[in-house]
C-alpha cells in the first residue's frame, strides 16, 4: 500500500471518496488491500447517485451496476486483510433483524385496537402510539396492490428512492437482489399524481382512516407541505430515529409485509433515545449510520428506557405516530405502505409554535409559500377562528395563542431573525 498504509482506515476512505471511477479502478489494481478498499460498495453507490443512468441494469452490487459488469469479474483473494471499516457494513447486512422484534416487554407493547371513532381519538389517543387492525383491510388497494400488479400497471413510472429516480421495475429489480447494509427506500411524495389516484373516491385506491380524518393542514389547500408518501422497500430498509416534520402527527398503513417500530416521547427535560444525539436547538440529529448498527449497539438499553414503546405493524394494519415522538422503523420483510402526516386539533398549538419559533427547521413547503406560519394562521382565522380562541396552555391557564401572537409581534418588530427558504428544487424533500 506504500504511503496509504500509514493512514487510518477512515481517513483512507475519505481520500478515496475524492476519486472518480477510473482512478478508483487504477488504484485498486495496484495491490490486494487497495483493491478491497476501492471496491467498497458505498463508494460506488455515491458515484452511481452522482452520475445516474436512466437505462442501467441492476447487477446485484453498486460497483458492477455502475460499470455494467454483466458477467462475474475475476475474484481477488484478500485473506489476511483486517479492517473494521470494511467488516462492519458486511456484518450489519447479514444480521437477522427479526431477533430484535420478539419478546417485547408487556409495558413496551404498542396498543392494538380494531378501530377508533374520531371522538375517541381526539379525547383519548391523540398523544399515544397505537395500531389499528381493521380499517386498512377495507381499502381496495389492500386487495389489489400486490407487487406483481403494481409492476404490471406502473412498472415504467419513475419514483423517488432516496438519492435516485428509478422506474418501479428498476427499483424492484434492486430490492429483490441487494445485500446493502441500508437498502435504498422508495419514498415518493408525488405517487398520487404519478399513479393517477383519487384517494377516497377511486375504486383502486385508499381513504384516510376515519379517526385521522381531521387534518388542519388541509386548510392550506395547494399550499400545504408535502404530506403523503408511497413507501416500498426490502428487508432491512427503513428510517433511523427522527421526529415527523413541522410537529405533525402521522399514520403509516402497511399494505404488504411487516414493519418493526420502536418509539419514545420527547420533552425538554427528557433525553433522546439511546445512541441519538441532538443539537441544543434540536435542528441536527446524530445517530449510527444504519438501523442494524443501532439495533446491535443500543436496542437492549433502549428496551429498558422509561416510556419506550415498540411493536410490529403487519399487513392490513395502520400505526399512529403522535406529534413529537422519536421513532425508528425497519422492514422485517419486503413491504409496501402508504403514510400521511396531519395536524389534529389536539396538536394545533404545537404546530403553530413550531412554524413560528423553529422557522429554520420548517420543511416541505413550496418556494411560493414565503411565510408558512402566517399563511396557516390566516387560513385558520378565515375558516375556523374558534380554534385559535380555544388555544390555552393547560399548565398556566394562559391562552397559548396570546403567547404565540406575542412572539409573532416580536418577529415583525425586528427582534427575531428573518426567515428565508433555500431549497434547490422548489420544495424541501424532508422524509418523515
Coordinates of C-alpha atoms in Angstrom, one line a residue:
X1 CA 0.0 0.0 0.0
X2 CA 3.0 2.3 0.2
X3 CA 2.1 5.7 1.7
X4 CA -1.5 4.7 2.2
X5 CA -0.6 2.1 4.9
X6 CA 0.2 5.0 7.2
X7 CA -3.4 6.3 7.1
X8 CA -6.2 5.2 9.4
X9 CA -8.9 3.3 7.5
X10 CA -11.4 6.1 8.0
X11 CA -9.0 8.7 6.5
X12 CA -8.1 6.4 3.6
X13 CA -11.8 6.0 2.8
X14 CA -12.3 9.8 2.8
X15 CA -9.4 10.1 0.4
X16 CA -10.9 7.5 -1.9
X17 CA -14.2 9.4 -1.9
X18 CA -12.4 12.2 -3.8
X19 CA -11.5 10.0 -6.8
X20 CA -13.5 9.4 -9.9
X21 CA -14.4 5.9 -11.0
X22 CA -11.4 5.5 -13.4
X23 CA -8.9 6.5 -10.7
X24 CA -10.6 4.1 -8.2
X25 CA -10.1 1.2 -10.7
X26 CA -6.5 2.1 -11.3
X27 CA -5.7 2.4 -7.6
X28 CA -7.5 -0.8 -6.9
X29 CA -5.3 -2.6 -9.4
X30 CA -2.1 -1.9 -7.5
X31 CA -2.4 -4.3 -4.5
X32 CA -4.9 -6.5 -2.7
X33 CA -5.5 -4.1 0.1
X34 CA -6.3 -1.1 -2.1
X35 CA -8.5 -3.4 -4.3
X36 CA -10.6 -4.2 -1.2
X37 CA -10.9 -0.6 -0.1
X38 CA -11.6 0.8 -3.6
X39 CA -14.3 -1.9 -4.1
X40 CA -16.2 -0.7 -1.0
X41 CA -19.8 -0.6 -2.4
X42 CA -20.6 2.6 -0.6
X43 CA -18.0 4.4 -2.8
X44 CA -19.7 3.1 -5.9
X45 CA -23.2 3.9 -4.6
X46 CA -22.1 7.5 -4.2
X47 CA -20.7 7.5 -7.8
X48 CA -23.9 6.0 -9.1
X49 CA -26.1 8.6 -7.4
X50 CA -23.9 11.4 -8.7
X51 CA -24.0 10.0 -12.3
X52 CA -27.4 8.3 -12.6
X53 CA -28.1 6.3 -15.7
X54 CA -31.7 6.0 -17.0
X55 CA -31.1 2.7 -18.7
X56 CA -29.0 1.0 -16.1
X57 CA -29.4 -2.7 -15.2
X58 CA -29.0 -3.7 -11.6
X59 CA -26.3 -6.4 -11.3
X60 CA -26.6 -7.1 -7.6
X61 CA -24.0 -4.6 -6.4
X62 CA -23.2 -0.9 -6.9
X63 CA -19.8 -1.4 -8.5
X64 CA -20.9 -4.0 -11.0
X65 CA -24.1 -2.0 -11.8
X66 CA -22.1 1.3 -12.3
X67 CA -19.6 -0.5 -14.6
X68 CA -22.3 -2.6 -16.2
X69 CA -20.5 -5.8 -15.4
X70 CA -23.0 -8.4 -16.7
X71 CA -20.5 -11.3 -16.2
X72 CA -18.8 -12.2 -12.9
X73 CA -15.4 -10.5 -12.8
X74 CA -12.2 -12.2 -11.6
X75 CA -12.0 -12.9 -7.8
X76 CA -9.2 -11.3 -5.8
X77 CA -8.1 -13.2 -2.6
X78 CA -8.0 -10.6 0.2
X79 CA -7.4 -13.0 3.1
X80 CA -5.2 -11.6 5.8
X81 CA -6.7 -8.1 5.4
X82 CA -8.4 -6.9 8.6
X83 CA -10.5 -3.8 8.7
X84 CA -13.4 -2.9 11.0
X85 CA -14.4 -0.2 8.5
X86 CA -14.9 -2.9 5.8
X87 CA -16.2 -5.6 8.0
X88 CA -18.9 -3.6 10.0
X89 CA -21.2 -3.0 7.0
X90 CA -20.9 -6.6 5.9
X91 CA -21.8 -7.7 9.5
X92 CA -24.8 -5.4 9.7
X93 CA -26.1 -6.6 6.3
X94 CA -26.1 -10.2 7.5
X95 CA -27.8 -9.7 10.8
X96 CA -31.3 -11.2 11.2
X97 CA -33.2 -8.1 12.4
X98 CA -36.3 -10.1 13.4
X99 CA -34.5 -11.1 16.6
X100 CA -35.0 -7.5 17.8
X101 CA -38.8 -7.6 17.3
X102 CA -39.6 -10.6 19.5
X103 CA -40.1 -10.9 23.3
X104 CA -41.4 -7.3 23.6
X105 CA -41.8 -6.4 27.2
X106 CA -45.5 -6.1 28.1
X107 CA -45.1 -2.5 29.3
X108 CA -43.5 -1.6 26.0
X109 CA -46.1 -3.1 23.7
X110 CA -47.9 -0.6 21.4
X111 CA -51.7 -1.0 22.0
X112 CA -53.6 -2.8 19.3
X113 CA -57.2 -1.7 18.6
X114 CA -59.7 -2.8 16.0
X115 CA -60.8 0.8 15.2
X116 CA -61.5 4.2 16.8
X117 CA -64.1 6.9 16.2
X118 CA -62.8 10.5 15.6
X119 CA -64.1 11.4 19.1
X120 CA -62.2 8.6 20.8
X121 CA -59.0 9.5 19.0
X122 CA -59.4 13.2 19.9
X123 CA -60.3 12.6 23.6
X124 CA -58.0 9.6 24.5
X125 CA -55.5 8.6 21.8
X126 CA -54.0 11.7 20.0
X127 CA -51.0 11.7 22.3
X128 CA -50.3 7.9 22.2
X129 CA -49.0 5.5 19.6
X130 CA -51.3 2.7 18.7
X131 CA -52.1 0.1 15.9
X132 CA -55.5 -0.2 14.2
X133 CA -56.1 -3.6 12.8
X134 CA -59.3 -3.0 11.0
X135 CA -59.6 0.0 8.6
X136 CA -56.9 -0.8 6.0
X137 CA -58.3 -4.2 5.2
X138 CA -61.3 -2.4 3.7
X139 CA -59.2 -0.4 1.2
X140 CA -59.4 -1.5 -2.4
X141 CA -55.6 -1.1 -2.8
X142 CA -55.0 -3.6 0.1
X143 CA -56.6 -6.3 -2.1
X144 CA -55.1 -5.3 -5.4
X145 CA -51.6 -3.7 -4.8
X146 CA -49.5 -6.8 -5.0
X147 CA -46.0 -6.2 -6.2
X148 CA -46.8 -8.1 -9.4
X149 CA -49.9 -5.9 -10.1
X150 CA -48.0 -2.8 -9.3
X151 CA -45.3 -3.8 -11.8
X152 CA -47.8 -4.6 -14.5
X153 CA -49.5 -1.2 -14.1
X154 CA -46.8 1.2 -13.0
X155 CA -43.5 -0.6 -14.0
X156 CA -42.4 2.3 -16.2
X157 CA -43.4 5.0 -13.8
X158 CA -40.4 6.8 -12.2
X159 CA -40.4 7.1 -8.4
X160 CA -38.0 8.7 -5.9
X161 CA -35.8 6.3 -3.9
X162 CA -33.8 8.5 -1.6
X163 CA -31.0 9.8 -3.9
X164 CA -32.1 8.3 -7.2
X165 CA -35.1 8.4 -9.5
X166 CA -35.8 4.9 -10.9
X167 CA -38.7 3.3 -12.7
X168 CA -40.6 0.9 -10.4
X169 CA -39.3 -2.0 -12.5
X170 CA -35.7 -0.9 -11.8
X171 CA -36.3 -0.4 -8.1
X172 CA -38.0 -3.8 -7.7
X173 CA -35.0 -5.4 -9.5
X174 CA -32.8 -3.7 -7.0
X175 CA -34.8 -4.6 -3.9
X176 CA -35.1 -8.2 -4.8
X177 CA -31.3 -8.6 -5.2
X178 CA -29.5 -6.4 -2.8
X179 CA -27.2 -7.1 0.2
X180 CA -26.8 -3.4 1.1
X181 CA -26.5 -2.7 4.8
X182 CA -29.0 0.1 4.5
X183 CA -31.0 -0.6 1.3
X184 CA -32.5 2.3 -0.7
X185 CA -36.1 3.1 0.4
X186 CA -38.6 4.1 -2.3
X187 CA -40.2 7.1 -0.7
X188 CA -42.3 9.1 -3.2
X189 CA -44.3 12.2 -2.3
X190 CA -46.0 12.5 -5.8
X191 CA -47.3 9.0 -6.1
X192 CA -50.9 10.0 -6.2
X193 CA -50.4 12.1 -9.4
X194 CA -48.0 9.6 -10.9
X195 CA -50.4 6.7 -10.4
X196 CA -53.5 8.6 -11.3
X197 CA -55.1 8.0 -8.0
X198 CA -58.0 9.8 -6.3
X199 CA -57.9 8.9 -2.6
X200 CA -61.3 8.4 -1.1
X201 CA -63.1 8.0 -4.4
X202 CA -61.0 5.9 -6.8
X203 CA -62.1 2.2 -7.0
X204 CA -58.5 1.1 -6.7
X205 CA -57.3 3.5 -4.1
X206 CA -57.5 4.2 -0.4
X207 CA -59.0 6.7 2.1
X208 CA -57.9 8.2 5.3
X209 CA -58.9 6.1 8.3
X210 CA -61.9 7.8 9.9
X211 CA -60.3 8.6 13.2
X212 CA -57.5 10.5 11.4
X213 CA -59.8 12.5 9.1
X214 CA -59.3 15.8 10.9
X215 CA -56.2 17.5 9.4
X216 CA -55.9 21.2 9.9
X217 CA -53.1 21.5 7.3
X218 CA -55.7 20.7 4.7
X219 CA -56.9 24.3 5.2
X220 CA -53.9 25.4 3.2
X221 CA -55.1 23.6 0.1
X222 CA -52.5 23.6 -2.6
X223 CA -50.1 25.4 -0.2
X224 CA -49.9 22.6 2.3
X225 CA -46.5 21.0 2.8
X226 CA -45.7 17.5 1.5
X227 CA -48.0 15.2 3.4
X228 CA -48.3 11.7 1.8
X229 CA -45.8 9.1 0.5
X230 CA -45.8 5.7 -1.1
X231 CA -43.2 3.6 0.6
X232 CA -41.7 0.4 -0.8
X233 CA -38.6 -1.4 0.5
X234 CA -36.8 -4.7 1.0
X235 CA -36.0 -6.3 4.3
X236 CA -33.6 -4.1 6.4
X237 CA -34.8 -0.9 4.8
X238 CA -36.4 1.8 6.9
X239 CA -35.8 5.1 8.7
X240 CA -33.4 5.8 11.5
X241 CA -34.6 7.8 14.5
X242 CA -36.4 11.1 13.7
X243 CA -39.4 13.1 14.5
X244 CA -42.0 13.9 11.8
X245 CA -41.7 17.4 10.2
X246 CA -43.5 20.5 11.3
X247 CA -44.7 19.0 14.6
X248 CA -47.2 16.8 12.6
X249 CA -48.6 13.5 13.6
X250 CA -48.7 10.6 11.1
X251 CA -50.3 7.3 10.2
X252 CA -48.5 4.6 8.4
X253 CA -50.5 1.8 6.7
X254 CA -48.9 -1.4 5.7
X255 CA -50.3 -3.0 2.5
X256 CA -47.9 -5.9 2.4
X257 CA -45.1 -7.1 4.6
X258 CA -44.4 -6.0 8.2
X259 CA -42.6 -3.3 10.0
X260 CA -41.0 -3.1 13.4
X261 CA -41.3 0.2 15.3
X262 CA -39.6 1.5 18.4
X263 CA -40.7 4.9 19.7
X264 CA -40.0 7.4 22.5
X265 CA -41.9 10.5 23.6
X266 CA -39.9 13.8 23.7
X267 CA -39.7 16.6 26.1
X268 CA -37.2 19.3 27.0
X269 CA -36.3 17.5 30.3
X270 CA -36.1 14.0 28.7
X271 CA -33.0 12.9 26.8
X272 CA -33.4 11.5 23.3
X273 CA -33.3 7.7 22.6
X274 CA -30.1 5.9 23.5
X275 CA -27.4 6.4 20.8
X276 CA -29.1 9.5 19.4
X277 CA -27.5 12.9 19.9
X278 CA -29.4 16.2 19.3
X279 CA -28.1 19.7 19.0
X280 CA -29.3 22.3 21.5
X281 CA -31.9 23.7 19.1
X282 CA -32.8 20.2 18.0
X283 CA -32.1 21.1 14.4
X284 CA -29.5 18.4 13.9
X285 CA -29.7 14.7 14.9
X286 CA -26.7 12.4 15.0
X287 CA -27.1 8.6 15.3
X288 CA -25.4 5.4 14.0
X289 CA -25.3 5.3 10.2
X290 CA -27.5 2.3 9.8
X291 CA -30.6 0.8 11.5
X292 CA -28.8 -2.6 12.0
X293 CA -25.9 -0.8 13.7
X294 CA -28.2 0.9 16.2
X295 CA -30.1 -2.3 16.9
X296 CA -26.9 -4.2 17.6
X297 CA -25.5 -1.5 19.8
X298 CA -28.4 0.2 21.6
X299 CA -31.5 -1.9 21.4
X300 CA -31.2 -3.7 24.7
X301 CA -30.6 -0.4 26.5
X302 CA -33.5 1.2 24.7
X303 CA -35.9 -1.5 25.8
X304 CA -35.2 -0.7 29.4
X305 CA -35.6 3.1 28.9
X306 CA -38.7 4.6 30.5
X307 CA -41.7 5.1 28.2
X308 CA -40.2 3.0 25.3
X309 CA -42.9 1.7 23.0
X310 CA -42.4 -0.9 20.3
X311 CA -44.4 -3.3 18.2
X312 CA -44.9 -4.9 14.8
X313 CA -47.4 -3.4 12.3
X314 CA -48.5 -6.2 10.0
X315 CA -50.1 -6.3 6.6
X316 CA -53.5 -4.6 6.7
X317 CA -52.7 -2.6 9.8
X318 CA -52.0 1.1 10.4
X319 CA -49.8 2.7 13.1
X320 CA -50.3 6.1 14.6
X321 CA -47.2 8.3 15.3
X322 CA -48.1 11.2 17.7
X323 CA -46.6 14.6 17.1
X324 CA -43.1 15.0 18.6
X325 CA -42.4 11.3 19.1
X326 CA -39.0 9.8 18.2
X327 CA -39.3 6.7 16.1
X328 CA -37.3 4.2 14.2
X329 CA -38.9 1.8 11.7
X330 CA -37.4 -1.1 9.8
X331 CA -39.0 -3.6 7.3
X332 CA -38.8 -7.1 8.6
X333 CA -39.6 -8.3 5.1
X334 CA -40.2 -6.6 1.7
X335 CA -43.1 -4.2 2.4
X336 CA -45.4 -1.7 0.7
X337 CA -47.0 1.1 2.7
X338 CA -48.7 4.5 2.5
X339 CA -48.1 7.2 5.1
X340 CA -49.6 10.6 5.7
X341 CA -48.8 13.4 8.0
X342 CA -51.5 15.5 9.6
X343 CA -52.3 18.1 12.3
X344 CA -55.2 17.2 14.6
X345 CA -56.8 19.8 16.8
X346 CA -55.0 18.5 19.9
X347 CA -51.7 19.4 18.3
X348 CA -52.5 22.7 16.7
X349 CA -50.7 24.7 19.4
X350 CA -47.5 22.6 18.9
X351 CA -47.7 23.1 15.1
X352 CA -48.1 26.8 15.3
X353 CA -45.3 27.1 17.9
X354 CA -43.0 25.1 15.6
X355 CA -43.8 27.1 12.4
X356 CA -43.3 30.4 14.3
X357 CA -40.3 29.6 16.6
X358 CA -38.4 27.0 14.6
X359 CA -38.6 28.5 11.2
X360 CA -35.2 27.3 10.1
X361 CA -36.5 23.7 10.6
X362 CA -39.8 24.1 8.7
X363 CA -39.9 21.8 5.7
X364 CA -41.9 20.5 2.8
X365 CA -43.4 23.8 1.6
X366 CA -43.2 25.1 -2.0
X367 CA -40.9 28.1 -2.6
X368 CA -44.0 30.1 -3.4
X369 CA -45.1 29.9 0.2
X370 CA -42.9 32.6 1.7
X371 CA -44.2 32.5 5.3
X372 CA -45.9 29.2 6.2
X373 CA -46.7 30.4 9.7
X374 CA -48.6 33.5 8.6
X375 CA -50.3 31.6 5.8
X376 CA -51.5 28.9 8.1
X377 CA -52.8 31.4 10.7
X378 CA -54.7 33.3 8.1
X379 CA -56.4 30.2 6.8
X380 CA -57.4 29.2 10.4
X381 CA -58.7 32.7 11.1
X382 CA -60.8 32.6 7.8
X383 CA -62.2 29.1 8.3
X384 CA -62.0 28.1 11.9
X385 CA -61.3 31.1 14.2
X386 CA -62.7 29.3 17.2
X387 CA -59.7 27.0 17.2
X388 CA -57.4 29.9 17.8
X389 CA -59.6 31.3 20.6
X390 CA -59.6 27.9 22.3
X391 CA -55.9 27.5 22.5
X392 CA -54.9 27.5 26.2
X393 CA -51.8 26.5 28.0
X394 CA -53.1 23.8 30.4
X395 CA -50.2 24.4 32.8
X396 CA -50.6 28.1 33.3
X397 CA -54.2 28.7 32.2
X398 CA -52.9 31.4 29.9
X399 CA -54.1 31.4 26.3
X400 CA -51.4 29.8 24.3
X401 CA -52.5 31.8 21.2
X402 CA -51.6 35.0 23.1
X403 CA -48.1 33.7 23.6
X404 CA -47.6 32.7 20.0
X405 CA -49.1 36.0 18.8
X406 CA -46.8 37.9 21.1
X407 CA -43.8 36.1 19.5
X408 CA -45.2 37.0 16.1
X409 CA -45.2 40.7 17.1
X410 CA -41.6 40.5 18.2
X411 CA -40.7 38.9 14.9
X412 CA -42.4 41.7 12.9
X413 CA -40.7 44.4 15.1
X414 CA -37.3 43.0 14.2
X415 CA -36.3 41.2 17.4
X416 CA -36.3 37.8 15.6
X417 CA -34.0 36.9 12.7
X418 CA -35.8 37.0 9.4
X419 CA -36.7 33.7 7.8
X420 CA -35.9 32.6 4.2
X421 CA -36.1 29.3 2.3
X422 CA -33.1 28.0 0.4
X423 CA -34.4 24.9 -1.4
X424 CA -32.7 23.9 -4.6
X425 CA -35.7 22.3 -6.4
X426 CA -38.6 24.5 -5.2
X427 CA -39.5 22.3 -2.3
X428 CA -37.9 20.7 0.6
X429 CA -37.9 16.9 0.5
X430 CA -37.8 16.0 4.2
X431 CA -38.5 12.3 4.8
X432 CA -40.7 11.7 7.8

